[in-house]
CSV table of C-alpha atoms in Angstrom, one decimal:
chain,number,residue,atom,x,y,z
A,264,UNK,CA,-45.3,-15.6,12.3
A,265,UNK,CA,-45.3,-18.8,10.9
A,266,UNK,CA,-46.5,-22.3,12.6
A,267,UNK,CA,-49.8,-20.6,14.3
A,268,UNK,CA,-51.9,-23.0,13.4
A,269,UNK,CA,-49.4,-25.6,14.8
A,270,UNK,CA,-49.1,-24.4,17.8
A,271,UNK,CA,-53.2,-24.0,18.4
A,272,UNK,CA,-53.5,-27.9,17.3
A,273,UNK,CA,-50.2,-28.4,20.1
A,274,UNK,CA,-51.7,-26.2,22.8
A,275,UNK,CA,-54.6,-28.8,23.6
A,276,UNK,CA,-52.2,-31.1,24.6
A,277,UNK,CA,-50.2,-28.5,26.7
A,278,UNK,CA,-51.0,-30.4,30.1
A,279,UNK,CA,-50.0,-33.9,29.2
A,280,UNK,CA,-46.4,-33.7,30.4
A,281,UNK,CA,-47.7,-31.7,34.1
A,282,UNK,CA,-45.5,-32.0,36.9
A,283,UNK,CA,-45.1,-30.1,40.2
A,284,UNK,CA,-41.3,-29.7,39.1
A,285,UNK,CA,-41.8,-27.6,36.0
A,286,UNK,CA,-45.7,-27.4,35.9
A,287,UNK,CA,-46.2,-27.0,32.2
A,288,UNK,CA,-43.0,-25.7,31.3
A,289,UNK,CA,-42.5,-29.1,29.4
A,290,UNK,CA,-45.7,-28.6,27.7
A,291,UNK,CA,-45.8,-24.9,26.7
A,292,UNK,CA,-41.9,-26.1,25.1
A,293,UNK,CA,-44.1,-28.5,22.7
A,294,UNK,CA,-46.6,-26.0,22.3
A,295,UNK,CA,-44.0,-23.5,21.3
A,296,UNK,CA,-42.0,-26.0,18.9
A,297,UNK,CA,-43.5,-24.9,15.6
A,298,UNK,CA,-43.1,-21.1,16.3
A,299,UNK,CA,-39.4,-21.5,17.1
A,300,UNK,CA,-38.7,-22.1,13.3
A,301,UNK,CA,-39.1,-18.3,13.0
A,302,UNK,CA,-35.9,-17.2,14.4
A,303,UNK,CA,-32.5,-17.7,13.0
A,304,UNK,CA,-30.8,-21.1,13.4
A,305,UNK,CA,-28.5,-19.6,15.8
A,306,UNK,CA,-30.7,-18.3,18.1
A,307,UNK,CA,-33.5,-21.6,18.1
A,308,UNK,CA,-31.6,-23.9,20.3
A,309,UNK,CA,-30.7,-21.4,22.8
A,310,UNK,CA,-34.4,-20.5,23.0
A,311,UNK,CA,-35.6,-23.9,22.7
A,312,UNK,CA,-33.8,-25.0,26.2
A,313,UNK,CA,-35.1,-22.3,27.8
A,314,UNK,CA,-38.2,-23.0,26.9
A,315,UNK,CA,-38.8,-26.5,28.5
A,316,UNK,CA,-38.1,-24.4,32.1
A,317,UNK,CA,-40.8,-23.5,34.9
A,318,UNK,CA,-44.2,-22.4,33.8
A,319,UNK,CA,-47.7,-22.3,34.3
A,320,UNK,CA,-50.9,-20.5,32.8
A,321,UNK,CA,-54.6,-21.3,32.3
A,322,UNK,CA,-54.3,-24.2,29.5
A,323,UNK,CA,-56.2,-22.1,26.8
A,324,UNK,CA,-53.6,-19.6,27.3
A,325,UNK,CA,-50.9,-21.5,26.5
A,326,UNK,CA,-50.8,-20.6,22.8
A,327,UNK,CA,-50.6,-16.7,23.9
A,328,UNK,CA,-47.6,-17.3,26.3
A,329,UNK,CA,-45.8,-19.4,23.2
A,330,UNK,CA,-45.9,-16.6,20.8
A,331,UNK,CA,-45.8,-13.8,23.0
A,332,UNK,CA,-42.8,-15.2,24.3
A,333,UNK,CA,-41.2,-16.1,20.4
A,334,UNK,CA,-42.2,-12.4,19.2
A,335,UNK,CA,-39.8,-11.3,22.1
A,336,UNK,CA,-37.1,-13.3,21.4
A,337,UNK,CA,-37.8,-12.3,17.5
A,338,UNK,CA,-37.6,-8.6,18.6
A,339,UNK,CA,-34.3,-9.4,20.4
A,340,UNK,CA,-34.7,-9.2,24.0
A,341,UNK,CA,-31.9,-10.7,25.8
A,342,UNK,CA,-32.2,-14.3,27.4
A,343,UNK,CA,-32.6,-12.4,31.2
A,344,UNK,CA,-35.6,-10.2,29.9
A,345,UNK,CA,-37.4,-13.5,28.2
A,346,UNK,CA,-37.2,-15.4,31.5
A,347,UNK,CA,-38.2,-12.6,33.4
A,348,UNK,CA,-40.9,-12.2,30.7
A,349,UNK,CA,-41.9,-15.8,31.6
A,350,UNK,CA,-41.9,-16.0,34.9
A,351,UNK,CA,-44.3,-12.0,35.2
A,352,UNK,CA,-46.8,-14.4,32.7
A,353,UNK,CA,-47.9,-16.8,34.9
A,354,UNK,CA,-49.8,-15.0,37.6
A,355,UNK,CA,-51.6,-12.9,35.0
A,356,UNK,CA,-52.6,-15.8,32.8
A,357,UNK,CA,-53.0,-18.2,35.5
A,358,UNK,CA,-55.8,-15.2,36.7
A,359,UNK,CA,-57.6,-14.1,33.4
A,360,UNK,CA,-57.6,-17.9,32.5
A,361,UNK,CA,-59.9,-19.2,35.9
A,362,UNK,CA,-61.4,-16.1,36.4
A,363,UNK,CA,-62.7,-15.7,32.5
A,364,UNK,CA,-63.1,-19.2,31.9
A,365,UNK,CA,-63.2,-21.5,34.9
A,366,UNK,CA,-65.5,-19.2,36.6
A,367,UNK,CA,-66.9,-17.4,33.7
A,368,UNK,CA,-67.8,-19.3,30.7
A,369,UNK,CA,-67.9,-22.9,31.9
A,370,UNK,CA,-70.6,-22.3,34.4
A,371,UNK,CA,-72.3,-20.0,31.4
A,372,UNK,CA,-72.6,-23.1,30.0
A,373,UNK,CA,-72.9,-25.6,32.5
A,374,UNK,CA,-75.8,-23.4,33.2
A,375,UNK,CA,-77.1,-23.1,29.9
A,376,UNK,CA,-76.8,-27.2,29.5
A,377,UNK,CA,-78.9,-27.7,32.6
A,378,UNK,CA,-81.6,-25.2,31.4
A,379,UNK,CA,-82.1,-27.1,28.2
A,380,UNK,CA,-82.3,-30.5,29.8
A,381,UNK,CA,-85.1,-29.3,31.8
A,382,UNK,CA,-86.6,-28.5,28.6
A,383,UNK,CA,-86.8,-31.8,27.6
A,384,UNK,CA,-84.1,-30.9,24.9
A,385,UNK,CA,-82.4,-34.0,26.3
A,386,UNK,CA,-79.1,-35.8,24.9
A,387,UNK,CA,-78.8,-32.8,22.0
A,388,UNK,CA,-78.3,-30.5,25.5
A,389,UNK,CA,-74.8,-31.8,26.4
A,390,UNK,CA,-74.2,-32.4,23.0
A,391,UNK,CA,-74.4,-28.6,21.6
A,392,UNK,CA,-73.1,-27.2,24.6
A,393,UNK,CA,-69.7,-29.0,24.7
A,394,UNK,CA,-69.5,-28.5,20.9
A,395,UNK,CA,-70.3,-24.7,21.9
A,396,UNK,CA,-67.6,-24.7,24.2
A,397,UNK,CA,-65.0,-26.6,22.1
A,398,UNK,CA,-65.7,-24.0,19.9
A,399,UNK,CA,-65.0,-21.1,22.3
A,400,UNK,CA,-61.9,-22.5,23.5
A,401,UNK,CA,-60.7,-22.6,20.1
A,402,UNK,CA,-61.5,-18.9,19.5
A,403,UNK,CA,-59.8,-18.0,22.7
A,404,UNK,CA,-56.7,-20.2,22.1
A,405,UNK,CA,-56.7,-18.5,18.1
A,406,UNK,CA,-57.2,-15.0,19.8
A,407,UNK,CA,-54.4,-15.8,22.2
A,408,UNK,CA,-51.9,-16.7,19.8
A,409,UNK,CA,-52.4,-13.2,17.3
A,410,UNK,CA,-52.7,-11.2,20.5
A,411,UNK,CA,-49.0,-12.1,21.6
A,412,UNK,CA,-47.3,-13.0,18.0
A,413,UNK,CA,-48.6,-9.0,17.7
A,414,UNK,CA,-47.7,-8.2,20.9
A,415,UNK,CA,-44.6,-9.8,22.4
A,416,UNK,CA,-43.5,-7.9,26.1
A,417,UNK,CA,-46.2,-5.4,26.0
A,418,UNK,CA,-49.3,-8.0,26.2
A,419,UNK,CA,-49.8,-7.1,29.4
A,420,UNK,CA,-51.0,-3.5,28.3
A,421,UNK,CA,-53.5,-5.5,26.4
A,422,UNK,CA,-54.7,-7.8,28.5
A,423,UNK,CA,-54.8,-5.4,31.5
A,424,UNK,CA,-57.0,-2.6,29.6
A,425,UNK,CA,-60.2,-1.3,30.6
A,426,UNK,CA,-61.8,-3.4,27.7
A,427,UNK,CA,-60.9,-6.9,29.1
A,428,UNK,CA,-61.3,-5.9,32.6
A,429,UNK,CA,-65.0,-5.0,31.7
A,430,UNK,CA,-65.5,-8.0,29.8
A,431,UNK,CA,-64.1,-10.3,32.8
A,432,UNK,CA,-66.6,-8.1,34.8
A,433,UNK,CA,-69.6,-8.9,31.8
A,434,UNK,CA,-68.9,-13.1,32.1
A,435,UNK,CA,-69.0,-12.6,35.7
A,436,UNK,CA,-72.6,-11.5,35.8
A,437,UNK,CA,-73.3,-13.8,32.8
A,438,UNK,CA,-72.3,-16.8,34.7
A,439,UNK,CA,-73.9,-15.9,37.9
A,440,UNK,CA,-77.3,-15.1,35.8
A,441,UNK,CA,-77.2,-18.7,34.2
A,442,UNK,CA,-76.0,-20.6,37.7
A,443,UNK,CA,-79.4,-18.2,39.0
A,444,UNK,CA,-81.9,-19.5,36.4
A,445,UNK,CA,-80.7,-22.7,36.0
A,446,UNK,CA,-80.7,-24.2,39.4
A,447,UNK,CA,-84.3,-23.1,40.2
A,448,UNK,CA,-85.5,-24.6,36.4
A,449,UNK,CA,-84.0,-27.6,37.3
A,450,UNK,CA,-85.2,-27.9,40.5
A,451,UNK,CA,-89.0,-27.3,39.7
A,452,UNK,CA,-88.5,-29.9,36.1
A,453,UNK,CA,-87.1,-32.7,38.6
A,454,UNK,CA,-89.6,-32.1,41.4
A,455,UNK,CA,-92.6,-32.3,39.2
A,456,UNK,CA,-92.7,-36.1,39.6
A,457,UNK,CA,-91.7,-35.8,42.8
A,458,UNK,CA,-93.8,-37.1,45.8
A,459,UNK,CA,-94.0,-35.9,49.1
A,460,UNK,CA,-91.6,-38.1,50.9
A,461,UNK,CA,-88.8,-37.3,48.1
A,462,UNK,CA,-89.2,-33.6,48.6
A,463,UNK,CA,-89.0,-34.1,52.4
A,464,UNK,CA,-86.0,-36.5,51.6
A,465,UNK,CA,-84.1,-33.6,49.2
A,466,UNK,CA,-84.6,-30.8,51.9
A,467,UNK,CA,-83.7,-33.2,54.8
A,468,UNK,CA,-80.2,-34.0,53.2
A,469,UNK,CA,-79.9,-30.5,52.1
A,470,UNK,CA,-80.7,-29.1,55.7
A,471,UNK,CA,-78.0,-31.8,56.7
A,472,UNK,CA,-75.8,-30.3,54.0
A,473,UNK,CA,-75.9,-27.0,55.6
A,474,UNK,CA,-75.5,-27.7,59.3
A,475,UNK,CA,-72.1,-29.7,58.1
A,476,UNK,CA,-70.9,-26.5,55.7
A,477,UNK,CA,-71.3,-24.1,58.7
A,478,UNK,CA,-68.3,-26.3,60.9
A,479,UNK,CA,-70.9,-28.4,63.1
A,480,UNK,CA,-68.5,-31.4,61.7
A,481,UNK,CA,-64.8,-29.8,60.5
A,482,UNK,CA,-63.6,-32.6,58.3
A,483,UNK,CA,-66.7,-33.0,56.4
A,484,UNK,CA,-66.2,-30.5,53.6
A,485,UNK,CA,-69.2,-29.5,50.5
A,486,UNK,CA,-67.5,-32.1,48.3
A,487,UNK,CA,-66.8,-34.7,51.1
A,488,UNK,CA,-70.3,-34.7,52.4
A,489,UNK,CA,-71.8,-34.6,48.3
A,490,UNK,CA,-70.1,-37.6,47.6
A,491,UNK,CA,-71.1,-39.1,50.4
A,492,UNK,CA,-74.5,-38.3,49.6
A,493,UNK,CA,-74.4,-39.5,46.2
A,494,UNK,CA,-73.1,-42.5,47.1
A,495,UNK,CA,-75.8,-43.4,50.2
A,496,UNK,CA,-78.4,-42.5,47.6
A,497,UNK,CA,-77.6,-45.2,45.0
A,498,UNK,CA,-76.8,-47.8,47.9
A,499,UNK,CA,-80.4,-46.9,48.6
A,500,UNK,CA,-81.5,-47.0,45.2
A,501,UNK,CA,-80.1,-50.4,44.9
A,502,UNK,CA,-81.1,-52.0,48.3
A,503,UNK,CA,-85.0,-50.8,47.6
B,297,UNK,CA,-48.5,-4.3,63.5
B,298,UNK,CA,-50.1,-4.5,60.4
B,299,UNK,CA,-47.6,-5.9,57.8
B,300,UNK,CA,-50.0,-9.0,57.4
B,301,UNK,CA,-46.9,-11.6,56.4
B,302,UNK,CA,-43.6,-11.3,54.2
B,303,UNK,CA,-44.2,-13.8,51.6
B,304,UNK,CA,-40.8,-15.3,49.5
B,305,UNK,CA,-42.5,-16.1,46.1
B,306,UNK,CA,-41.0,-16.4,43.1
B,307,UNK,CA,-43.8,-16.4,41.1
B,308,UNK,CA,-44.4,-12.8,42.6
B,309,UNK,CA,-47.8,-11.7,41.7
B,310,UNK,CA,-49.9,-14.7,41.8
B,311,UNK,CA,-53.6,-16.5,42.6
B,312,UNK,CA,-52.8,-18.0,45.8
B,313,UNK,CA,-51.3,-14.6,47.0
B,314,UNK,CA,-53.8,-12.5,45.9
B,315,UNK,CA,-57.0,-14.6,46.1
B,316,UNK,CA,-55.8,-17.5,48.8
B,317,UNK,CA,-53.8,-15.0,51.4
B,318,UNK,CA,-55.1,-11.9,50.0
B,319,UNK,CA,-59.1,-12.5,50.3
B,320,UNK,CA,-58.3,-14.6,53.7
B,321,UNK,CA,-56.2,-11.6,55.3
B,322,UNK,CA,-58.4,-9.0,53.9
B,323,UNK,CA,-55.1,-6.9,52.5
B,324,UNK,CA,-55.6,-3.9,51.2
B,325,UNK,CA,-52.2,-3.3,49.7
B,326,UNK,CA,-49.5,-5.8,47.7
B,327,UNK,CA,-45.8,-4.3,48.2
B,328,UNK,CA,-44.2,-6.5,45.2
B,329,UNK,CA,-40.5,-6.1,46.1
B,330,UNK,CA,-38.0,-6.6,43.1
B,331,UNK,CA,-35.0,-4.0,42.1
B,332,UNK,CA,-35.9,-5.2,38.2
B,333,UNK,CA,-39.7,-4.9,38.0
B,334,UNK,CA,-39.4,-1.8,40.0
B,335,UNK,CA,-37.5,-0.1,37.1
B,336,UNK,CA,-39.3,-1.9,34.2
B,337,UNK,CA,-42.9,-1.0,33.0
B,338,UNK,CA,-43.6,-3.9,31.0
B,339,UNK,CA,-43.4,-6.2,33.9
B,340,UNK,CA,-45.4,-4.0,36.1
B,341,UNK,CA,-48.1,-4.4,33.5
B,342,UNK,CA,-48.6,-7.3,33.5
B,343,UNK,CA,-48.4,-8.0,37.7
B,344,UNK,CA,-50.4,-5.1,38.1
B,345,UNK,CA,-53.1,-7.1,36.2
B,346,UNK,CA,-53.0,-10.2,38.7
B,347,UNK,CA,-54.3,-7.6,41.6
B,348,UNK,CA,-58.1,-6.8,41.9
B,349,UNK,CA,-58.9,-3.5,42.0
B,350,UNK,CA,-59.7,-3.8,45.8
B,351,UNK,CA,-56.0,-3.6,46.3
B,352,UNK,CA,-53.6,-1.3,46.2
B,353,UNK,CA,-49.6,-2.5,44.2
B,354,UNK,CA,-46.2,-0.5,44.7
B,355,UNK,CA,-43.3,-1.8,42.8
B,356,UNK,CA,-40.3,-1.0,45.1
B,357,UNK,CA,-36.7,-1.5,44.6
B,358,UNK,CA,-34.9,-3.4,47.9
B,359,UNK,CA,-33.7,-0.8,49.3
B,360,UNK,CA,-36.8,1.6,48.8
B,361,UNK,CA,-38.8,-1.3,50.8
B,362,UNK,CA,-36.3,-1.0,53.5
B,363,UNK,CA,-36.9,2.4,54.1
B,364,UNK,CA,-40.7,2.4,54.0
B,365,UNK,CA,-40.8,-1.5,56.3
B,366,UNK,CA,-41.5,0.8,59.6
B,367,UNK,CA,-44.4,2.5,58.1
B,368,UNK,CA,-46.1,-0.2,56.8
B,369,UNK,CA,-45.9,-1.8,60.3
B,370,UNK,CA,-47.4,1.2,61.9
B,371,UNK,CA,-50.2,1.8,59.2
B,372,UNK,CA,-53.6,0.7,59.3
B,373,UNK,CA,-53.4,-0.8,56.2
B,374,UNK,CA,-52.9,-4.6,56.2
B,375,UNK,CA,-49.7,-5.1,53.7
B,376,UNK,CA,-48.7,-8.1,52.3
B,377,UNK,CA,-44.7,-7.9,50.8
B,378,UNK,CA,-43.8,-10.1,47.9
B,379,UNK,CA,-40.2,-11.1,47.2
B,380,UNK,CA,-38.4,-13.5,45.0
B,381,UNK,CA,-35.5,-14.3,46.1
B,382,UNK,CA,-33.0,-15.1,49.1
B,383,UNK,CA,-30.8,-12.7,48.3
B,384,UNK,CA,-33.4,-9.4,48.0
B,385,UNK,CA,-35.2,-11.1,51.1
B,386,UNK,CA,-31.3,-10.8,53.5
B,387,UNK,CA,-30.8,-7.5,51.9
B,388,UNK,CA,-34.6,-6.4,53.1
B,389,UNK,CA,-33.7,-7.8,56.6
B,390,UNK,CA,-30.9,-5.9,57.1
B,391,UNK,CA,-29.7,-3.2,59.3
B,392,UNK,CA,-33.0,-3.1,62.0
B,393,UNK,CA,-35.9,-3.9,59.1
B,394,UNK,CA,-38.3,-4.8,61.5
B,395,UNK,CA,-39.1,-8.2,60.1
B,396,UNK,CA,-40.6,-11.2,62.5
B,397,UNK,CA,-41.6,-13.3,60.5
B,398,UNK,CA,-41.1,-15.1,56.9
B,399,UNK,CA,-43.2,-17.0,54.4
B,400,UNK,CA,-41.8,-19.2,52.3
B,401,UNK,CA,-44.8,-19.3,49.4
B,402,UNK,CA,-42.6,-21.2,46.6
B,403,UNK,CA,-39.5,-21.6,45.3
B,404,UNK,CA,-39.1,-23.2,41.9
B,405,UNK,CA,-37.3,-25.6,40.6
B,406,UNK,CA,-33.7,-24.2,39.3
B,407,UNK,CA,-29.8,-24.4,39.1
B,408,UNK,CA,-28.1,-26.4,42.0
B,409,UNK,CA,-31.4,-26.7,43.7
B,410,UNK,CA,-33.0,-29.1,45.8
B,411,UNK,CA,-36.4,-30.4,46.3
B,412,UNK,CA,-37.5,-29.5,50.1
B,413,UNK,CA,-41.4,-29.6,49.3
B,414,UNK,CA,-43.2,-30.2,46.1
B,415,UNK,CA,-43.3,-26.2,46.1
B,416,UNK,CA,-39.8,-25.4,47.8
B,417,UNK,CA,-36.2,-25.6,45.8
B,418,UNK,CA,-33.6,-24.3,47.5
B,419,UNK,CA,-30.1,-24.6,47.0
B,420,UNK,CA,-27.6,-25.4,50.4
B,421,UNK,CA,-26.6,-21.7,50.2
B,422,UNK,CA,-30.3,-20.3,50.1
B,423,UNK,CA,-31.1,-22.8,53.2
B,424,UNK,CA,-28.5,-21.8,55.1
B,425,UNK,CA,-29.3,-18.0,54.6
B,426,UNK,CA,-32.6,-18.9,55.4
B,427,UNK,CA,-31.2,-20.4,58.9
B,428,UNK,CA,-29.0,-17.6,59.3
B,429,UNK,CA,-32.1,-15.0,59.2
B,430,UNK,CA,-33.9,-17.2,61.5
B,431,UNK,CA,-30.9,-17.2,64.2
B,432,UNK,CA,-32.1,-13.5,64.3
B,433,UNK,CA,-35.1,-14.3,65.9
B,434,UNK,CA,-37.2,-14.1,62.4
B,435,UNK,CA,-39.3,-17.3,62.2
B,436,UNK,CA,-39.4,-18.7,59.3
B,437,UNK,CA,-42.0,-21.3,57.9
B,438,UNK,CA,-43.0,-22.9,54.4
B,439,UNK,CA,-46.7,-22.7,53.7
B,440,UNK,CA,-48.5,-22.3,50.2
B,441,UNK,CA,-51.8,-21.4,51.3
B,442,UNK,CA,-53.7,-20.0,54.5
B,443,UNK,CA,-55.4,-23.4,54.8
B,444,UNK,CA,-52.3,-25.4,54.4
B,445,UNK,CA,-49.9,-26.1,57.8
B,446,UNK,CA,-47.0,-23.9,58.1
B,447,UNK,CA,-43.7,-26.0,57.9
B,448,UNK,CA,-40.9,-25.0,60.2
B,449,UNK,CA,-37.6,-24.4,58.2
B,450,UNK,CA,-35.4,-26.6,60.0
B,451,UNK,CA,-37.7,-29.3,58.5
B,452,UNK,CA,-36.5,-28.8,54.9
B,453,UNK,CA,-32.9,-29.5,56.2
């Protein structure tokens, strides 16, 4: 199919026109622009308006859901099947997408940024590991795209297959293993100049931390109570 | 009683069913109620993939789902049912279905349709089939997520 390459450039933007109405149905219409050339001239306009309608899938996926979605119309399903087709994408990609990637590789990675900080590898840290996950995101968004351009309605034989369901399982435990080494690296590389009364401080907060997390105070939530605590600790930074 | 809630969806198979109600329930099996994806493989692909493997899916046309409503109640199994749309969902509750109670999970935007909540589009017609069920003592509520407050029906008037 024509216009791949396009569409993978598009797909980073596929979030810029969100809204609770359509979600990114606006955006996975941009996204799909360049891949609508391939059908005939009297089937593009048809397929371009209902292309702009209610969607939503992880934002790498985008680029899947575009072609998977042009291959169908290519291989001539009627209008009812391609919305139907739309509509049974979401959950899945919506699923792979946070499970493989929001809570699989990012924290892989997060982990892996932390771990090399605490070996003094210090700005080049950050800076390897975005590029490192730039570059994933790419591959996934490029793999995404063939998968459904080869595809079309039966990606979900694909995606549902032993192989990806063992690799979701693999980047599971990969993520958790990183999270596991990396917060007690960090820990020990920020507590070695540490003195006593900043250790007592950490665990006093923290056991403050978890008497609020098991519903002593309902309304103060993890995130609630860290930004408090982050933003008491700088007042106190800046008043001493 | 142990079918956990009757959720109208029309995203179907989705994260905040299976992960948001379906974790905080603790269902063991997803009834995804549609006469389409019931007869079509391709589509049950690719729900069948948004379940964990905790979970048990059955793809069941309306009328199958009508017939089997009394045993899920009187399983031990905790059931979630997934449907659509209005129409499947009066068709389900017909005829002594022992339904008591409806979820309204989302309802996107579409043709005629009017904003009720940033998740609910309904069109008068849908509304007032909606009301109609509820007139026979169903009770029926709009609420995305466990953790969210459940929104009587005659406030999306």
């Amino acid at each position: 199919m024509n216009g791949r390459v396009e569409t993978l450039f598009r797909s980073f933007s596929v979030l810029a026109a969100f809204s609770y109405e359509r979600m990114s149905g606006v955006g996975l219409s941009f996204v799909m622009r360049p891949l609508l050339k391939n059908l005939p001239l009297e089937k593009r306009e048809a397929a371009r308006r209902r292309s702009a309608d209610y969607f939503n899938c992880h934002p790498f996926l985008s680029g899947l859901a575009a072609s998977a979605l042009v291959r169908a119309e290519i291989d001539g399903s009627t209008p009812e099947d391609i919305e139907r087709f739309k509509k049974a994408l979401i959950g899945p990609l919506g699923l792979v997408g946070d499970r493989f990637i929001w809570a699989g590789l990012f924290p892989s990675f997060a982990g892996a940024t932390l771990v090399l900080t605490s070996l003094d590898a210090g700005l080049l840290a950050p800076i390897l590991l975005v590029g490192a996950f730039l570059g994933t995101s790419v591959l996934i968004r490029w793999a995404g795209i063939r998968l459904g351009d080869d595809k079309g309605l039966s990606v979900g034989r694909t995606l549902g297959s032993p192989r990806i369901r063992k690799a979701l399982a693999v980047v599971d435990a990969f993520a958790a293993f990183m999270i596991g080494v990396a917060v007690p690296k960090v820990i020990f590389w920020l507590a070695g100049t540490w003195r006593l009364e900043d250790i007592g401080g950490v665990l006093a907060v923290a056991a403050l931390g978890i008497v609020a997390s098991r519903g002593a105070f309902k309304r103060i939530d993890s995130l609630r109570f860290g930004l408090v605590a982050v933003g008491l600790t700088l007042l106190l930074g800046l008043v001493t | 009683m142990s079918i956990s809630i009757l959720r109208l969806d029309d995203r179907l198979v989705h994260g905040q069913v299976v992960v948001g109600w379906g974790n905080a329930l603790g269902i063991d099996r997803l009834v995804l109620i549609d006469d389409k994806v019931s007869e079509t493989e391709w589509e049950q692909e690719l729900y069948s993939m948004g379940v964990p493997e905790s979970m048990s899916v059955d793809f069941l046309s309306v009328g199958d789902a009508r017939d089997k409503i009394q045993d899920w109640a009187d399983s031990r199994e905790k059931v979630i049912l997934v449907i659509g749309d209005v129409d499947g969902l009066t068709r389900l509750c017909e005829t002594g279905a022992r339904v008591t109670e409806i979820n309204i999970g989302g309802v996107h935007r579409g043709d005629g349709r009017r904003e009720r909540l940033p998740y609910v589009f309904l069109t008068d017609d849908e509304f007032a089939t909606l009301q109609s069920l509820e007139n026979q003592s169903i009770r029926v509520t709009a609420q995305d997520l466990p953790a969210t407050k459940p929104v009587p029906l005659g406030d999306l008037a």
